[in-house]
PDB file of C-alpha atoms in Angstrom:
ATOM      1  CA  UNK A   1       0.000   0.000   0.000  1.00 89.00           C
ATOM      2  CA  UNK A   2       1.738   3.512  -0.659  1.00 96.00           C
ATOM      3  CA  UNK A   3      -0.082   7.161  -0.233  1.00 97.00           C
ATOM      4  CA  UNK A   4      -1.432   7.209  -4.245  1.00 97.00           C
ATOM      5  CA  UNK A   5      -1.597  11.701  -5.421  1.00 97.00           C
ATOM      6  CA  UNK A   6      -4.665  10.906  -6.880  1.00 97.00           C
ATOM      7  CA  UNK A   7      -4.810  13.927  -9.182  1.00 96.00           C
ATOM      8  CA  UNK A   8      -1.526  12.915 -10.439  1.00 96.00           C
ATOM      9  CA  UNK A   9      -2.364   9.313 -11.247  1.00 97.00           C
ATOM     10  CA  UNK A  10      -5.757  10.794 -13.164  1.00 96.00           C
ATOM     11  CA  UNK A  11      -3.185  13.564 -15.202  1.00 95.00           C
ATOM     12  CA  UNK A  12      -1.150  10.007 -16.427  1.00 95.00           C
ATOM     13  CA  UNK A  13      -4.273   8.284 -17.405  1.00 96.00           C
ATOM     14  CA  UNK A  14      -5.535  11.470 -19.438  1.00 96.00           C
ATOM     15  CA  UNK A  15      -2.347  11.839 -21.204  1.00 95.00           C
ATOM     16  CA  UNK A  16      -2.111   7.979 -22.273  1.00 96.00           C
ATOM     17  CA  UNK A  17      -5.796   8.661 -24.043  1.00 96.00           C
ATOM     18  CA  UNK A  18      -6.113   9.322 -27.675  1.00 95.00           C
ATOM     19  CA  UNK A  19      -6.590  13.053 -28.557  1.00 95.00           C
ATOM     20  CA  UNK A  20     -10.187  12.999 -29.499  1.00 94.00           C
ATOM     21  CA  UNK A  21     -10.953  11.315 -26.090  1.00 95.00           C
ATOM     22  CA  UNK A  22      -8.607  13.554 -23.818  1.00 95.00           C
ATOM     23  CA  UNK A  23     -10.270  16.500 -25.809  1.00 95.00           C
ATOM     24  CA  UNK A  24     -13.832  15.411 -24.317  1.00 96.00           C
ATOM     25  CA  UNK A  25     -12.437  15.337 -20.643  1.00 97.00           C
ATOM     26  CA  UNK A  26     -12.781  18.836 -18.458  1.00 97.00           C
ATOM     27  CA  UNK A  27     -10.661  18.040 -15.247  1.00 96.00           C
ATOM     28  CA  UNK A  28     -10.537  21.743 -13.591  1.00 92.00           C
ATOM     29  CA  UNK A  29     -10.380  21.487  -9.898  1.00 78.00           C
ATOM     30  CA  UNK A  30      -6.712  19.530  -8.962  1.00 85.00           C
ATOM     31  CA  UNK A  31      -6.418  18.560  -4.939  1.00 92.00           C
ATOM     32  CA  UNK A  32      -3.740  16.904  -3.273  1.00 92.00           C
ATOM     33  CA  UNK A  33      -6.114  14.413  -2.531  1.00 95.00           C
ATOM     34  CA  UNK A  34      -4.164  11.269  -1.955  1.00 96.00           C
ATOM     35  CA  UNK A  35      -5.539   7.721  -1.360  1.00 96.00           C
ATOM     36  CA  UNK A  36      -3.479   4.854   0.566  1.00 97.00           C
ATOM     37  CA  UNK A  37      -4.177   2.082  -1.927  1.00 97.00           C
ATOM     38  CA  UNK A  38      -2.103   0.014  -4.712  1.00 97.00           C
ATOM     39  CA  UNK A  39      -1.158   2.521  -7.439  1.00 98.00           C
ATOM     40  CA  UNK A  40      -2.352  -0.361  -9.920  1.00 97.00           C
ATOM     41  CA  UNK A  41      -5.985  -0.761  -8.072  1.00 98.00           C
ATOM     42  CA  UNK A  42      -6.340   3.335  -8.304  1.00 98.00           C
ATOM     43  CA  UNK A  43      -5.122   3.441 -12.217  1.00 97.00           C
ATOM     44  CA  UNK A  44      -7.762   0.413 -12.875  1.00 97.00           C
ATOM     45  CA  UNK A  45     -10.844   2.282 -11.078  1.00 97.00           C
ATOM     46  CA  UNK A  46     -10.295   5.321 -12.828  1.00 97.00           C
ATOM     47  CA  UNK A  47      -9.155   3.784 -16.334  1.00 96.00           C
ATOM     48  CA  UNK A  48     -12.568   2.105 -16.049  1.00 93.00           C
ATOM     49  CA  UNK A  49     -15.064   4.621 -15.298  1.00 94.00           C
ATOM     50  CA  UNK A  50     -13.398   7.239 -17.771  1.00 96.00           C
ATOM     51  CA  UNK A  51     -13.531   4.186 -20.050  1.00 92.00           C
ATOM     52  CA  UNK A  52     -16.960   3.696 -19.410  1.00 89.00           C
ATOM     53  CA  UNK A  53     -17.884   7.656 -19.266  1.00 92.00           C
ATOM     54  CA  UNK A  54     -16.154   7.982 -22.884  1.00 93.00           C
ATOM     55  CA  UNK A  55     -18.321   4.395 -24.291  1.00 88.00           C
ATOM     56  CA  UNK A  56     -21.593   5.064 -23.366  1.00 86.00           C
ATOM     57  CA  UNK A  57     -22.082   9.154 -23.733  1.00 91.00           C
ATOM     58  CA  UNK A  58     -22.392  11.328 -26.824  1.00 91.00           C
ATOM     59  CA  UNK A  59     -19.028  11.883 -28.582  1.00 92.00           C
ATOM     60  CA  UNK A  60     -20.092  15.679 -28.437  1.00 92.00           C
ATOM     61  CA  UNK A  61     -20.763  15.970 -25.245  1.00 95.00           C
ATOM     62  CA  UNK A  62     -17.926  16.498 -21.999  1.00 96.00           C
ATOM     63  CA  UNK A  63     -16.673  14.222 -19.290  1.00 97.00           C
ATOM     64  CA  UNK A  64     -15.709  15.826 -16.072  1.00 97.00           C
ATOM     65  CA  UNK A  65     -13.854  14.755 -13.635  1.00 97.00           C
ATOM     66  CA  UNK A  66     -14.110  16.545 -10.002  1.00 96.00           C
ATOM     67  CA  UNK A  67     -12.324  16.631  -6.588  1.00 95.00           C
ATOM     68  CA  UNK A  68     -13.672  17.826  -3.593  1.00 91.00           C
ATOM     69  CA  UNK A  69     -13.310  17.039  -0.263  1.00 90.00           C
ATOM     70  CA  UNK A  70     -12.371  13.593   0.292  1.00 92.00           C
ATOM     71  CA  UNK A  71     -14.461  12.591  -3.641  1.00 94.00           C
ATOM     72  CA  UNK A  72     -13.435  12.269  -7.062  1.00 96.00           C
ATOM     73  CA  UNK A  73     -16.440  11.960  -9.403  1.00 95.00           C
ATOM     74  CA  UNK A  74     -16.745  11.086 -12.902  1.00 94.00           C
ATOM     75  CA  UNK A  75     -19.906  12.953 -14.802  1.00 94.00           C
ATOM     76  CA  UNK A  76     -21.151  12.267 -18.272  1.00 92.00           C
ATOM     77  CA  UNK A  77     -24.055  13.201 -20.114  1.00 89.00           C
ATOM     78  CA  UNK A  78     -24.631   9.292 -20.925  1.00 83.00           C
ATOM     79  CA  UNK A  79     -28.394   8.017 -21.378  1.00 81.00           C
ATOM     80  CA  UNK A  80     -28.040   7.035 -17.734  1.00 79.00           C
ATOM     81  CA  UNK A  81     -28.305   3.118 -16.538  1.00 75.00           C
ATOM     82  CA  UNK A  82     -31.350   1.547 -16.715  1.00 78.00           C
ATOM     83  CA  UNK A  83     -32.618   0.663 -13.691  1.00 85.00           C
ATOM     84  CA  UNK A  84     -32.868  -3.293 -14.144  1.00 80.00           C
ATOM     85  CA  UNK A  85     -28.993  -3.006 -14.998  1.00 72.00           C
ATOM     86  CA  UNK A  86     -28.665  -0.138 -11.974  1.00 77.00           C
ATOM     87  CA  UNK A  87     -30.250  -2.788  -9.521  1.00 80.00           C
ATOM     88  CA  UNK A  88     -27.491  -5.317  -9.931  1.00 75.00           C
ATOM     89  CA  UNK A  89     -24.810  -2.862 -10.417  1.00 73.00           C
ATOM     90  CA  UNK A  90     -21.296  -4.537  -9.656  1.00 72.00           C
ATOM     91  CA  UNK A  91     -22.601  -7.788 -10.170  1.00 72.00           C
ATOM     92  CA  UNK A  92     -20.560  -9.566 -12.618  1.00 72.00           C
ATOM     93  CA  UNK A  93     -21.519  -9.773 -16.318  1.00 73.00           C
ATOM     94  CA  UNK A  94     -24.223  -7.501 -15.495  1.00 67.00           C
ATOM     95  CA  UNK A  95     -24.130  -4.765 -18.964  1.00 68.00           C
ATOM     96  CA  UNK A  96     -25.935  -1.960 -19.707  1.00 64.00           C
ATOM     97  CA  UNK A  97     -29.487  -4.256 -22.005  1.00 52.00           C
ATOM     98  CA  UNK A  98     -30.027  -3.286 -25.430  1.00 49.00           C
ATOM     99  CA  UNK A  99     -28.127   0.266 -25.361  1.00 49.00           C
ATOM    100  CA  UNK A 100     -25.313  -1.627 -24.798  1.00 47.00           C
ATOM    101  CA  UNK A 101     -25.443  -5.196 -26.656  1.00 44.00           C
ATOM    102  CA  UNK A 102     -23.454  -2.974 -29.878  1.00 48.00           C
ATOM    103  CA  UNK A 103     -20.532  -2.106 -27.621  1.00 55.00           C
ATOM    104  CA  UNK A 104     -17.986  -4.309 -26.977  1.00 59.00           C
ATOM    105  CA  UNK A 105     -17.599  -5.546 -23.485  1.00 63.00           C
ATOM    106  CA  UNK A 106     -18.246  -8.309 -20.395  1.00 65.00           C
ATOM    107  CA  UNK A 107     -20.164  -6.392 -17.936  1.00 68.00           C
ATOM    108  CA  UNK A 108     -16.872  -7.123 -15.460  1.00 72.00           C
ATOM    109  CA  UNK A 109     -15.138  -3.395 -15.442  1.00 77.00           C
ATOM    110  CA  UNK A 110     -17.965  -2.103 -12.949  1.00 84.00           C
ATOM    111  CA  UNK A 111     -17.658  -5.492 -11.043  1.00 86.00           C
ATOM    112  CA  UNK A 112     -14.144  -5.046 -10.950  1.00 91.00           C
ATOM    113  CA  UNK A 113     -14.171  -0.970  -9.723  1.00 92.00           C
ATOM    114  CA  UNK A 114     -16.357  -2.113  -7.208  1.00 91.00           C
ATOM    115  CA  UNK A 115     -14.217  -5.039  -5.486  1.00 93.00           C
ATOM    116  CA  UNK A 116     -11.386  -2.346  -5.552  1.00 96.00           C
ATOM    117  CA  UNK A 117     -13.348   0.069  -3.553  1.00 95.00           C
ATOM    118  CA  UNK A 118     -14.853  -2.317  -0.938  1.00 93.00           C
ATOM    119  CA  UNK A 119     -11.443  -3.781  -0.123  1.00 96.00           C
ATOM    120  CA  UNK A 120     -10.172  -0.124   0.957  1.00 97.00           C
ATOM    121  CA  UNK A 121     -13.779   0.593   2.168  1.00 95.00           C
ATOM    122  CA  UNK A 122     -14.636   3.760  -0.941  1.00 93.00           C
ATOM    123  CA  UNK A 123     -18.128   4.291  -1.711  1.00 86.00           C
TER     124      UNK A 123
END
C-alpha cells in the first residue's frame, strides 16, 4: 500500500488517451487528494469509469472529472443506466441491455471498480 496523489495518477491516465478522447475530458479542480491504496488498483478504477464515461455518452458531449473534499467523481451526459442493470450494479456480467449489446464488453469493469473500492472501504 503507498499514499497514491490521486490527481496525479488521473493527469497520467488522461495523457495515455487518444486526442479525441482527452479532448472530451474537463478536469478543472486539482487537490492533493491522496488515497493509501495500490497505485495499480487506483489506475484500474479510474481507467474504467473514464472508459466507461467515454463508451456510453455522446461523442459531443464532456466528461468531467471533479475533486472535492475527500471525492473524485466522474460525470457524463450518458443516457443514464437503466434501472434493471442499476439494480445489480457490480454484479458480474451484469451490462448496460439493449443500449449496450453494440458495444464491446463483459459487464466485469464495474464489477471489478467495485471489489477495488470495498477492499479499501470507498463508496
Amino acid at each position: 500500500v503507498y499514499a497514491v496523489k490521486l490527481a496525479q495518477t488521473l493527469e497520467l491516465l488522461l495523457g495515455s488517451l487518444p486526442e479525441r478522447d482527452a479532448a472530451r475530458i474537463e478536469f478543472p479542480a486539482r487537490t492533493d487528494l491522496v488515497a493509501f491504496a495500490t497505485p495499480a488498483h487506483v489506475e484500474q478504477v479510474f481507467s474504467n469509469l473514464i472508459v466507461n464515461a467515454l463508451k456510453y455518452s455522446d461523442p459531443k458531449t464532456p466528461i468531467v472529472i471533479e475533486m472535492r473534499g475527500d471525492r473524485v467523481s466522474f460525470r457524463d451526459r450518458g443516457p443514464g443506466i437503466p434501472a434493471p442493470v442499476l439494480e445489480r450494479l457490480g454484479e458480474p456480467f451484469n451490462r448496460g441491455g439493449e443500449r449496450s449489446s453494440a458495444r464491446r464488453g463483459h459487464g466485469l469493469g464495474l464489477a471489478w471498480v467495485l471489489s477495488i473500492a470495498r477492499l479499501y472501504g470507498w463508496k
